[in-house]
Short mmCIF file of C-alpha atoms in Angstrom, two decimals:
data_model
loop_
_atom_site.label_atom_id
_atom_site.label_comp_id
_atom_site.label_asym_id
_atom_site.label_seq_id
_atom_site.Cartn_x
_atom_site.Cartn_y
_atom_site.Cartn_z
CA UNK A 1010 0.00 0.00 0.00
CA UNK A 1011 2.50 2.58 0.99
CA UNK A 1012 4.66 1.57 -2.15
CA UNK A 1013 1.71 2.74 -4.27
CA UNK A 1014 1.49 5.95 -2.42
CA UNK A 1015 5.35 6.68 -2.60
CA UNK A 1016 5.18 5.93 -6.41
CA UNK A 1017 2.19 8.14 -6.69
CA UNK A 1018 3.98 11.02 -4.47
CA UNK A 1019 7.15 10.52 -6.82
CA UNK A 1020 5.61 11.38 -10.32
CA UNK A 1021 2.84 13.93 -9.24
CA UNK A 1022 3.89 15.28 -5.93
CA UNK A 1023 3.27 18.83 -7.29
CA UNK A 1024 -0.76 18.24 -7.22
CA UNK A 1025 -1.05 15.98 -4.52
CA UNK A 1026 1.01 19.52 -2.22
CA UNK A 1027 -1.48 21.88 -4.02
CA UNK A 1028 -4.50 19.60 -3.02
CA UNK A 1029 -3.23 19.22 0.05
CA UNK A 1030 -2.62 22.85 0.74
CA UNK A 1031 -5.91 24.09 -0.70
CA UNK A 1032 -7.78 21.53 1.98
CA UNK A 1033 -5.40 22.92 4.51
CA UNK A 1034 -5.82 26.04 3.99
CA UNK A 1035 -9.78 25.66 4.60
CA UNK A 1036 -9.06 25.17 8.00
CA UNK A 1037 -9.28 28.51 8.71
CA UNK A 1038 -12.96 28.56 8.07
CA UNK A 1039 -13.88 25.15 10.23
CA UNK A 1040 -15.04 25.00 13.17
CA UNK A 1041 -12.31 23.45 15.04
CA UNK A 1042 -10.47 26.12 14.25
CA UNK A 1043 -13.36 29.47 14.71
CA UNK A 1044 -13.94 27.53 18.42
CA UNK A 1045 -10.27 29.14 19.91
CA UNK A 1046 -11.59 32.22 19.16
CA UNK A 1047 -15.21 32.33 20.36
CA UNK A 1048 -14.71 33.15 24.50
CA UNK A 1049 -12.69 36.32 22.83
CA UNK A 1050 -15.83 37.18 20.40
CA UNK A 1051 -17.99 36.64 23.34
CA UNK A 1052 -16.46 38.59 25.97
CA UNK A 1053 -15.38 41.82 23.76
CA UNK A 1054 -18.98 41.36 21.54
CA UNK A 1055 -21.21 41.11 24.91
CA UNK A 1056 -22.59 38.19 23.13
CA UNK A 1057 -24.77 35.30 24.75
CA UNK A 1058 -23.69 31.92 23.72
CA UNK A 1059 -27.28 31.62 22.50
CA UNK A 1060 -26.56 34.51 19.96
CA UNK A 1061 -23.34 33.68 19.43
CA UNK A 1062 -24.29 30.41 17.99
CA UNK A 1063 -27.28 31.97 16.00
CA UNK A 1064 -24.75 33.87 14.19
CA UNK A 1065 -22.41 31.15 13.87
CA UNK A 1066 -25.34 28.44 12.54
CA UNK A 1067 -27.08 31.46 10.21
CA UNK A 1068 -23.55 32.06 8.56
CA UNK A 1069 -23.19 28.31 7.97
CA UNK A 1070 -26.61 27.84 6.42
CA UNK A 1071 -25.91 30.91 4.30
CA UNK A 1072 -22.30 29.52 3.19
CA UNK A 1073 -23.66 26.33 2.23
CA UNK A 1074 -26.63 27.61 0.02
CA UNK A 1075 -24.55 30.20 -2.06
CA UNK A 1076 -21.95 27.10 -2.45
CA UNK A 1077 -25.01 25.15 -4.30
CA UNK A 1078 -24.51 27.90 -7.03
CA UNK A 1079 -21.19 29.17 -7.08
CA UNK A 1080 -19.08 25.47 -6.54
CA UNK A 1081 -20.09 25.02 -10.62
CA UNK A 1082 -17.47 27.80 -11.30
CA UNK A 1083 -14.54 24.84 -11.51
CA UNK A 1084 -16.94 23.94 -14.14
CA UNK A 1085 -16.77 27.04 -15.76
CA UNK A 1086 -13.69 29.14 -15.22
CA UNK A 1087 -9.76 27.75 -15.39
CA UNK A 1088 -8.49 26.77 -11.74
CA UNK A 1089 -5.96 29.52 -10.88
CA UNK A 1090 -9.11 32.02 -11.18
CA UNK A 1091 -11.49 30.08 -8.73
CA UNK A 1092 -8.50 29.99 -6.34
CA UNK A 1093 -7.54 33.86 -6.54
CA UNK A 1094 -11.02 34.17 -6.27
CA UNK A 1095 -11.93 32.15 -3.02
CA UNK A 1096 -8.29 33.13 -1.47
CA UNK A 1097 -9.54 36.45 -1.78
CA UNK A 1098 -12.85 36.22 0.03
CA UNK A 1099 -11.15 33.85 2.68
CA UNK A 1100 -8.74 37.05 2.85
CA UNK A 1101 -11.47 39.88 2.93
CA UNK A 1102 -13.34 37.41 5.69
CA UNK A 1103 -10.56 37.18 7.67
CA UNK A 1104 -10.36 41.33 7.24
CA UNK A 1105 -13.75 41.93 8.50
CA UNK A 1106 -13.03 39.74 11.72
CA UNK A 1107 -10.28 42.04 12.48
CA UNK A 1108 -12.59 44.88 12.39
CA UNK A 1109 -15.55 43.21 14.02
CA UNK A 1110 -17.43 45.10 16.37
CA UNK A 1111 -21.00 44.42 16.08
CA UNK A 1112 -23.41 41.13 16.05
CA UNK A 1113 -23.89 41.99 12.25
CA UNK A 1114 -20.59 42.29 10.84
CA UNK A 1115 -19.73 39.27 12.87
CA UNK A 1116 -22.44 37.15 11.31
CA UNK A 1117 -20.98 38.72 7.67
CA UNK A 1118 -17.21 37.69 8.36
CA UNK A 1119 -18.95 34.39 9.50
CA UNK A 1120 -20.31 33.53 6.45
CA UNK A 1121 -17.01 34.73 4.65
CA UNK A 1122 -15.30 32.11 6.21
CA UNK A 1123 -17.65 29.30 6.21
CA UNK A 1124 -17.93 29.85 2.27
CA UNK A 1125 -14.39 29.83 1.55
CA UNK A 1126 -12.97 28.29 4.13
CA UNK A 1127 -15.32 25.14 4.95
CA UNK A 1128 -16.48 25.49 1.58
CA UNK A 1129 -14.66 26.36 -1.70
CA UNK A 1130 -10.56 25.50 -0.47
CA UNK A 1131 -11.67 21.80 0.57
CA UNK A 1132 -14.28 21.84 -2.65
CA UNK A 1133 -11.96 23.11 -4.51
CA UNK A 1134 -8.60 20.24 -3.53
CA UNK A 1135 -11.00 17.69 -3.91
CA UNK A 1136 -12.18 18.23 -7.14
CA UNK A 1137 -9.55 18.83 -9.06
CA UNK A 1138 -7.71 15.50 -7.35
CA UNK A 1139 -10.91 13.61 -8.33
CA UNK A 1140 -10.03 15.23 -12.05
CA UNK A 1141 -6.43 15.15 -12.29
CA UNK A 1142 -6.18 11.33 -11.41
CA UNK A 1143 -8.44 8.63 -12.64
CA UNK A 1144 -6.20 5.39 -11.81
CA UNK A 1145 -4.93 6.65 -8.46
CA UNK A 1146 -7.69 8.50 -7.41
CA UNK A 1147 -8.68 7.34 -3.93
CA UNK A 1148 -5.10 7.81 -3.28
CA UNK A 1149 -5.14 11.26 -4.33
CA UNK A 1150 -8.02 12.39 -2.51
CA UNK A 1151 -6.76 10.67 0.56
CA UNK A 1152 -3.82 12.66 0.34
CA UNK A 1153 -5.68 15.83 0.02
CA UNK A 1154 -7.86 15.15 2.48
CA UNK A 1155 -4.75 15.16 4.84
CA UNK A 1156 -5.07 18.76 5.15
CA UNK A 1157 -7.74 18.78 7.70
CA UNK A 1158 -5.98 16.40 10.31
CA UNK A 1159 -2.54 18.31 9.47
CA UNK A 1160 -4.56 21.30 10.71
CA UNK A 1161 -6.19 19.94 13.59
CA UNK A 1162 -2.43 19.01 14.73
CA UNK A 1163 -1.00 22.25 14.26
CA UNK A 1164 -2.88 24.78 14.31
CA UNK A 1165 -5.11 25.31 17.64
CA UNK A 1166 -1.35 25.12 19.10
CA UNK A 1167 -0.18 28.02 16.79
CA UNK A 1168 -3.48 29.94 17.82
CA UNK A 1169 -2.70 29.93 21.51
CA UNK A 1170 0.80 30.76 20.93
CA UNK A 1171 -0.35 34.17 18.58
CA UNK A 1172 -3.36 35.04 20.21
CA UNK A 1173 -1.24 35.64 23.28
CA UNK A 1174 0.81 37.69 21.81
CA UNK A 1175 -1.22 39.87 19.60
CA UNK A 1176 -4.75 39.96 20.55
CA UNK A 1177 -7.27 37.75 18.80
CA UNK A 1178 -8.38 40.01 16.34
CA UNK A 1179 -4.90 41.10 15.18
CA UNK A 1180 -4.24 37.36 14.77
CA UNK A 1181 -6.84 37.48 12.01
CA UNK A 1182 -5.46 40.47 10.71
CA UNK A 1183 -1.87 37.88 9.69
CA UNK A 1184 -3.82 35.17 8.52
CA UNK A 1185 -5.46 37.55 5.78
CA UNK A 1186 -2.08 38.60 5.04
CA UNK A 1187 -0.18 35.52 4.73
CA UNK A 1188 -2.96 34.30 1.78
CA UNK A 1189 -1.96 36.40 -0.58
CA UNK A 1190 1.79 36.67 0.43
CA UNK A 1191 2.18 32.81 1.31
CA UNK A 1192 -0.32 30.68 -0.29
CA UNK A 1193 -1.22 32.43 -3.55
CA UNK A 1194 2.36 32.05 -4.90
CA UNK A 1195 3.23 28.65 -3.35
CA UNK A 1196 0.07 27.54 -4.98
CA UNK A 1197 0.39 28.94 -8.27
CA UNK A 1198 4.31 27.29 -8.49
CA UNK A 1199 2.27 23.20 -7.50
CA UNK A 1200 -0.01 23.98 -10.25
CA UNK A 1201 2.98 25.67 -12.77
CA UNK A 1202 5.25 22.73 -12.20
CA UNK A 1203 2.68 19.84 -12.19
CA UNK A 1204 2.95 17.28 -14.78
CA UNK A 1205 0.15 16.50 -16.83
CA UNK A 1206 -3.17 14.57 -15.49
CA UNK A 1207 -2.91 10.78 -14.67
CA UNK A 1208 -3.52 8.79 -18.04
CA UNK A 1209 -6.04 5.96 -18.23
CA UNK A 1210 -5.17 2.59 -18.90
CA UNK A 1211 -7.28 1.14 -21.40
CA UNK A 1212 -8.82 -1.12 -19.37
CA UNK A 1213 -9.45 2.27 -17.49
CA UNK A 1214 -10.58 3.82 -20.62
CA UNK A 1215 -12.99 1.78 -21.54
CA UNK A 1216 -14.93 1.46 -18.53
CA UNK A 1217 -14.54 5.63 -18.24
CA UNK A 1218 -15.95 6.20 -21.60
CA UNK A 1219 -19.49 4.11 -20.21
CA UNK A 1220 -19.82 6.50 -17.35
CA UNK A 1221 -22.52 9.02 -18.52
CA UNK A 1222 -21.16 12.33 -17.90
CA UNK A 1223 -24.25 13.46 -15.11
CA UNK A 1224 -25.70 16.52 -14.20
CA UNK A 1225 -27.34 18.22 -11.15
CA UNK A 1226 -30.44 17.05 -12.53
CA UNK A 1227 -29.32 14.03 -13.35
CA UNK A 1228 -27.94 13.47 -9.59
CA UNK A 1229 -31.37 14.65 -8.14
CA UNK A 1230 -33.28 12.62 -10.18
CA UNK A 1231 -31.32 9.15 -9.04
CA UNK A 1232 -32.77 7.30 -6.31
CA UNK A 1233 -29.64 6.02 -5.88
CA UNK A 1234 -28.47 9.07 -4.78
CA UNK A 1235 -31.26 9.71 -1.85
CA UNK A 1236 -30.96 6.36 -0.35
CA UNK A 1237 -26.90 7.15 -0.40
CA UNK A 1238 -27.17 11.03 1.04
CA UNK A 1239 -28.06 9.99 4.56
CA UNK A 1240 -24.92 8.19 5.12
CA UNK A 1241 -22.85 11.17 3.27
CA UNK A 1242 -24.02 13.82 5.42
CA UNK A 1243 -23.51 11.58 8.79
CA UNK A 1244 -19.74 12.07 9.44
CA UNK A 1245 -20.08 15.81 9.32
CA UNK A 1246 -23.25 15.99 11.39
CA UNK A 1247 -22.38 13.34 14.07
CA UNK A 1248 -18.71 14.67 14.49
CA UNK A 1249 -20.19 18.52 14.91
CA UNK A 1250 -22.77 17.74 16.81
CA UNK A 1251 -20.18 15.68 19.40
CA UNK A 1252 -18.00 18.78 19.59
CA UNK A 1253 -20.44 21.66 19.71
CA UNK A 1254 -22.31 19.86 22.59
CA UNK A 1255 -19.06 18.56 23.92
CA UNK A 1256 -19.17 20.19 27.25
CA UNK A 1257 -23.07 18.84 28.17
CA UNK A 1258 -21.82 15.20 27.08
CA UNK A 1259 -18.43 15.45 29.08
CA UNK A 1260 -20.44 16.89 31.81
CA UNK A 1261 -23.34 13.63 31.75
CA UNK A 1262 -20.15 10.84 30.96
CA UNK A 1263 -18.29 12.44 34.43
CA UNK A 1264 -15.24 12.81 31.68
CA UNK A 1265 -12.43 15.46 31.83
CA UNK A 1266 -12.20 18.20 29.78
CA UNK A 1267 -8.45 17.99 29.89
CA UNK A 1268 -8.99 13.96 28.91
CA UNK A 1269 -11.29 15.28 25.99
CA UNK A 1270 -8.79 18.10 24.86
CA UNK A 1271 -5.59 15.27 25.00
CA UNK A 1272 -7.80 13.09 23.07
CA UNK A 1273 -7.38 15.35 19.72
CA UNK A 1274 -4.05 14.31 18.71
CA UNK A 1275 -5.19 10.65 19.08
CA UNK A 1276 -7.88 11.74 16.69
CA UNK A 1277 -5.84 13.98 14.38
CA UNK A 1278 -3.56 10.84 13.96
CA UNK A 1279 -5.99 8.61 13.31
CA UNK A 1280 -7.90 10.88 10.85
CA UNK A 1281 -4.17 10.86 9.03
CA UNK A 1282 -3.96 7.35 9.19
CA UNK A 1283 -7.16 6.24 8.26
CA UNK A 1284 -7.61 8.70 5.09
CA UNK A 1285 -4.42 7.22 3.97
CA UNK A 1286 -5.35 3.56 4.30
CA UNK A 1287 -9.07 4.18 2.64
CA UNK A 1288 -8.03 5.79 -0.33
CA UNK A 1289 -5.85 2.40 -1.24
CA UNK A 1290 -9.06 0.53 -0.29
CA UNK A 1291 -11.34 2.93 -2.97
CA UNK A 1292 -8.96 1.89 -5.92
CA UNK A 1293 -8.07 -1.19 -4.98
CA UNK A 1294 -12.04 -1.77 -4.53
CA UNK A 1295 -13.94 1.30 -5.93
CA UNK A 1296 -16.31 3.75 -3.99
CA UNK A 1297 -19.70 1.99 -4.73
CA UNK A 1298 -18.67 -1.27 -2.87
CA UNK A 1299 -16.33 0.86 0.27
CA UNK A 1300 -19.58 3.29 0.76
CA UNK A 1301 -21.58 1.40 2.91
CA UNK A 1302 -18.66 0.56 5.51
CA UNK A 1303 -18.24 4.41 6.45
CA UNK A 1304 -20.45 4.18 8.97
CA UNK A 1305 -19.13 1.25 10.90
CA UNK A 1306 -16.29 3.52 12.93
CA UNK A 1307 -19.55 6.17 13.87
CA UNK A 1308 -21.69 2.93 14.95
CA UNK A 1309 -18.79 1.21 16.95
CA UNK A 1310 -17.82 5.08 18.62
CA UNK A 1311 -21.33 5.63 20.03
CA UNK A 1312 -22.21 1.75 21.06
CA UNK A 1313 -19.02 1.58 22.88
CA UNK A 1314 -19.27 5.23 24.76
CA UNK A 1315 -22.73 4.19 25.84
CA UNK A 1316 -21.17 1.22 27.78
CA UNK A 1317 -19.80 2.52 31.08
CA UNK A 1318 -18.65 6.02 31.97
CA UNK A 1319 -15.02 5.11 32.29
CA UNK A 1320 -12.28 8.19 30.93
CA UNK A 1321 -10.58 5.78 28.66
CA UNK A 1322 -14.11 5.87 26.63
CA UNK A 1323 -13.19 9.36 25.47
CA UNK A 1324 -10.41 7.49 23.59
CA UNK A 1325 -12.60 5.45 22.13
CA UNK A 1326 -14.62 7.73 21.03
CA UNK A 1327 -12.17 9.79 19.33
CA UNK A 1328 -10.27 7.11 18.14
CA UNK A 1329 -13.49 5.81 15.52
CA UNK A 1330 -14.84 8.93 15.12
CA UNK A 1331 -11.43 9.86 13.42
CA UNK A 1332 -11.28 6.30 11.70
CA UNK A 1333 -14.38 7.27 10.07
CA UNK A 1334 -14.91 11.21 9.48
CA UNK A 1335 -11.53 9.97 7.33
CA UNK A 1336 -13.30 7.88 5.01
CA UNK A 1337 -15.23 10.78 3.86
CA UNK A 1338 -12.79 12.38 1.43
CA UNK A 1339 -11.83 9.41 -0.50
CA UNK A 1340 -14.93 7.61 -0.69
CA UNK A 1341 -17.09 10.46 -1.18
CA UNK A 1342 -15.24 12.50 -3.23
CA UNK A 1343 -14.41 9.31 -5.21
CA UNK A 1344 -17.82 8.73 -5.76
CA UNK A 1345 -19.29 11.19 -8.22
CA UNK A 1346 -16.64 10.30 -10.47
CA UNK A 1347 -17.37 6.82 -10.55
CA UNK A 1348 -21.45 7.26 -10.61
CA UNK A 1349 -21.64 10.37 -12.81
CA UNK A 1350 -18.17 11.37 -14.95
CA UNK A 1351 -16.35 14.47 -14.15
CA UNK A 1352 -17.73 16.83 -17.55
CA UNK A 1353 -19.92 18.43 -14.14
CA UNK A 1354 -18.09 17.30 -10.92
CA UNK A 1355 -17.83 21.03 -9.50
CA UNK A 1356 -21.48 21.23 -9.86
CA UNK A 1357 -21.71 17.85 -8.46
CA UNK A 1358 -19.67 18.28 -5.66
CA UNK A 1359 -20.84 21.81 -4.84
CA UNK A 1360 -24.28 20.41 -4.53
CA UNK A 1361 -23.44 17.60 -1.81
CA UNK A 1362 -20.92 19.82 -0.52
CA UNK A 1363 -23.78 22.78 0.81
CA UNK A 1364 -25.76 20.04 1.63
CA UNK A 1365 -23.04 18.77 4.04
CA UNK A 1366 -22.39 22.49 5.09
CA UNK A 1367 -26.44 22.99 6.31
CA UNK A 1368 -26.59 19.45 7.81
CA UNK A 1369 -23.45 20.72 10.31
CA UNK A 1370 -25.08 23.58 10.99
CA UNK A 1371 -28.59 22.05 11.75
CA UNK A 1372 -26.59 19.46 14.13
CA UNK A 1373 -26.32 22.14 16.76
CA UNK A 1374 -29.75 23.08 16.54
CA UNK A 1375 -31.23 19.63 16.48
CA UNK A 1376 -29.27 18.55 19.41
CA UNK A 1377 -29.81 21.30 21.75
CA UNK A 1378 -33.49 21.04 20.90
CA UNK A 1379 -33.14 17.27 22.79
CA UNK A 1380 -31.12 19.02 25.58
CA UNK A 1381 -33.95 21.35 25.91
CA UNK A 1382 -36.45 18.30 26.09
CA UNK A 1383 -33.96 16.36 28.52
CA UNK A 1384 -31.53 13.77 27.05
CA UNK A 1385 -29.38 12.66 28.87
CA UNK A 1386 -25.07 11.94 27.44
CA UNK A 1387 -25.93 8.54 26.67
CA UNK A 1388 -29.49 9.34 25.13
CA UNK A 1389 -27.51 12.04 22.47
CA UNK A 1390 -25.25 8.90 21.66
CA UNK A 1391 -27.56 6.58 21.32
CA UNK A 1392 -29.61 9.23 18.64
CA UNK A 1393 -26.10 9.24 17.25
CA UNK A 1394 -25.92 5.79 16.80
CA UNK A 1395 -29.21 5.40 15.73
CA UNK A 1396 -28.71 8.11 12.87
CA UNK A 1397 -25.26 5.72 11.66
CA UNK A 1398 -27.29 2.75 11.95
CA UNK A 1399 -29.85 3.52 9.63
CA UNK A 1400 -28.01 5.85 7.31
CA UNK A 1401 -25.41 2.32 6.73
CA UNK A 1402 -28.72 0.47 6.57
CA UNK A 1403 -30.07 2.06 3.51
CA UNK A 1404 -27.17 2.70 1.73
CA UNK A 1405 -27.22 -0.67 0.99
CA UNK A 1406 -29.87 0.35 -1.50
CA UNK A 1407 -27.71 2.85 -3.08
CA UNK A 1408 -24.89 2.38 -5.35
CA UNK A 1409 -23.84 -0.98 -4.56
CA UNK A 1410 -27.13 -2.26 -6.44
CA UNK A 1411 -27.52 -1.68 -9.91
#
């Protein structure tokens, strides 16, 4: 496995480092990474956490309805554009949240960041890895998926290193300078110095050329596609909805913040290792027939936290939820190209892309509705597990049937 990675790395490291770095450099717009700096936004804003949160989830919603109708511009304009174009409005974002001062604005540089960040930089690595390689493309997209563990690793540490130093707003004011002053040209030398796309074998060939080259419509229309969409959208919504609502279900488990906190890098690493090892299992076996196992590591992380309320369960937890939020880039992003061609893959994506966007920010909502009502810890995980359960269930009915 790792031998076809390092040949892979060899001949076309140039795209696999601007993939890479364009899903890294979303990071600044995911939650993970917003979450270091909401006490700050909080405390200077005089913001509730209730309105805090309505901005944050009204921004999200926003970001991943304009994605429906601008992630088609891959489509439509040549790649260096769409990335001067989203680096920009991840820069002008970043901008406004060094000038914030009101609930408005805040709910404006919100949205900035959710679109380009969350949205176009990850949207944008993994379609053009899901273009770019046909042969090798689970690989590809498991290396570009890499970005978002690599971040998770490094840079909460970096935050509370800066922030220190410079005030949280002024730390917003150097990541909107180092786009256009550190990524822009390291990205435009990947793309200037990569070779040309993977070639089909003609084995490869042949079976491309029967893929009908699929539209939105075309997608929408598929009942494959609706008994599939539950399982898509359950990594993002189970893993947000854990995190937002962390402190309730640390506080009903008896578990230790500090525990929970020290159980990131297990995840991080396992995120690594587990995108890695699925993209070899998407070419070695194609998307269609790895779908239906992405929900196993969600089903196995909620069973087993239900168990007891022992701290080494927050291990556990983190360990599968990284094993499987993981198996989203490859498999997914895999996907479309198998089912429906790549002539409209930006479109494509876009559109399960915003739907991904809403369903995180409707996780918050839903489950603090069932804290309102009175769930207990174990009750959330158990709708958790529930949700994997029959979103694995009926994928069955998806793709892997004809």
């Amino acid at each position: 496995m790792f031998n076809g990675y390092l040949q892979l790395f060899k001949r076309y490291w140039a795209m696999l480092c601007f993939g890479m770095l364009a899903v890294f450099w979303g990071n600044f717009g995911q939650s993970f990474f917003i979450s270091w700096f909401g006490a700050s936004i909080q405390h200077d804003l005089n913001l509730s956490a209730t309105a805090y949160g309505s901005a944050y989830s009204l921004a999200t919603l926003g970001s991943g309805i304009t994605l429906m109708f601008i992630g088609n511009l891959l489509d439509k304009w040549q790649l260096q554009t769409v990335v001067i174009f989203s680096a920009l409005g991840l820069m002008c974002a970043a901008l406004l949240m060094w000038q914030v001062n009101s609930f408005i604005l805040l709910i404006v540089a919100f949205y900035g960041l959710r679109l380009f960040g969350q949205g176009m930089f990850p949207h944008i690595g993994g379609t053009t890895m899901a273009r770019f390689f046909s042969q090798n493309r689970g690989k590809a997209l498991s290396v570009s998926s890499c970005g978002v563990p690599l971040g998770e690793m490094i840079l909460p540490s970096l935050v509370l290193f800066v922030i220190p130093m410079f005030g949280w707003q002024s730390t917003w004011l150097i990541i909107a300078l180092v786009g256009p002053l550190l990524f822009l040209p390291v990205a435009f030398r990947l793309l200037k110095i990569a070779p040309e796309p993977e070639a089909l074998t003609k084995e490869n060939e042949t079976a491309q050329a029967k893929i009908p080259q699929g539209s939105r419509r075309t997608v929408l229309q598929d009942r494959r596609f609706w008994c599939a969409l539950p399982l898509v959208l359950m990594p993002p919504f189970v893993v947000t909805a854990v995190f937002i609502h962390h402190d309730y279900i640390l506080a009903g488990k008896g578990w230790s913040a500090e525990l929970f906190a020290a159980s990131f890098a297990l995840y991080g690493l396992v995120h690594w290792a587990s995108s890695i090892f699925s993209g070899a299992l998407v070419d070695r076996f194609s998307a269609k027939k790895t779908l239906s196992f992405m929900g196993l590591p969600f089903i196995a992380a909620f069973f087993l936290s239900m168990l007891s309320n022992s701290q080494a369960l927050v291990f556990v937890l983190m360990f599968f939820m990284g094993a499987g939020i993981a198996m989203t880039g490859p498999v997914v992003g895999s996907l479309w190209a198998e089912v429906y061609g790549t002539a409209n893959l930006g479109a494509i994506r876009s559109l399960t892309t915003s739907m991904m966007i809403v369903s995180t920010a409707a996780a918050s909502l839903l489950l603090g509705v069932l804290i309102d009502v009175g769930f207990s810890a174990n009750g959330l995980l158990l709708v958790l597990a529930c949700y994997a359960v029959a979103a694995t269930a009926l994928s069955r009915f998806s793709y892997t049937t004809k």
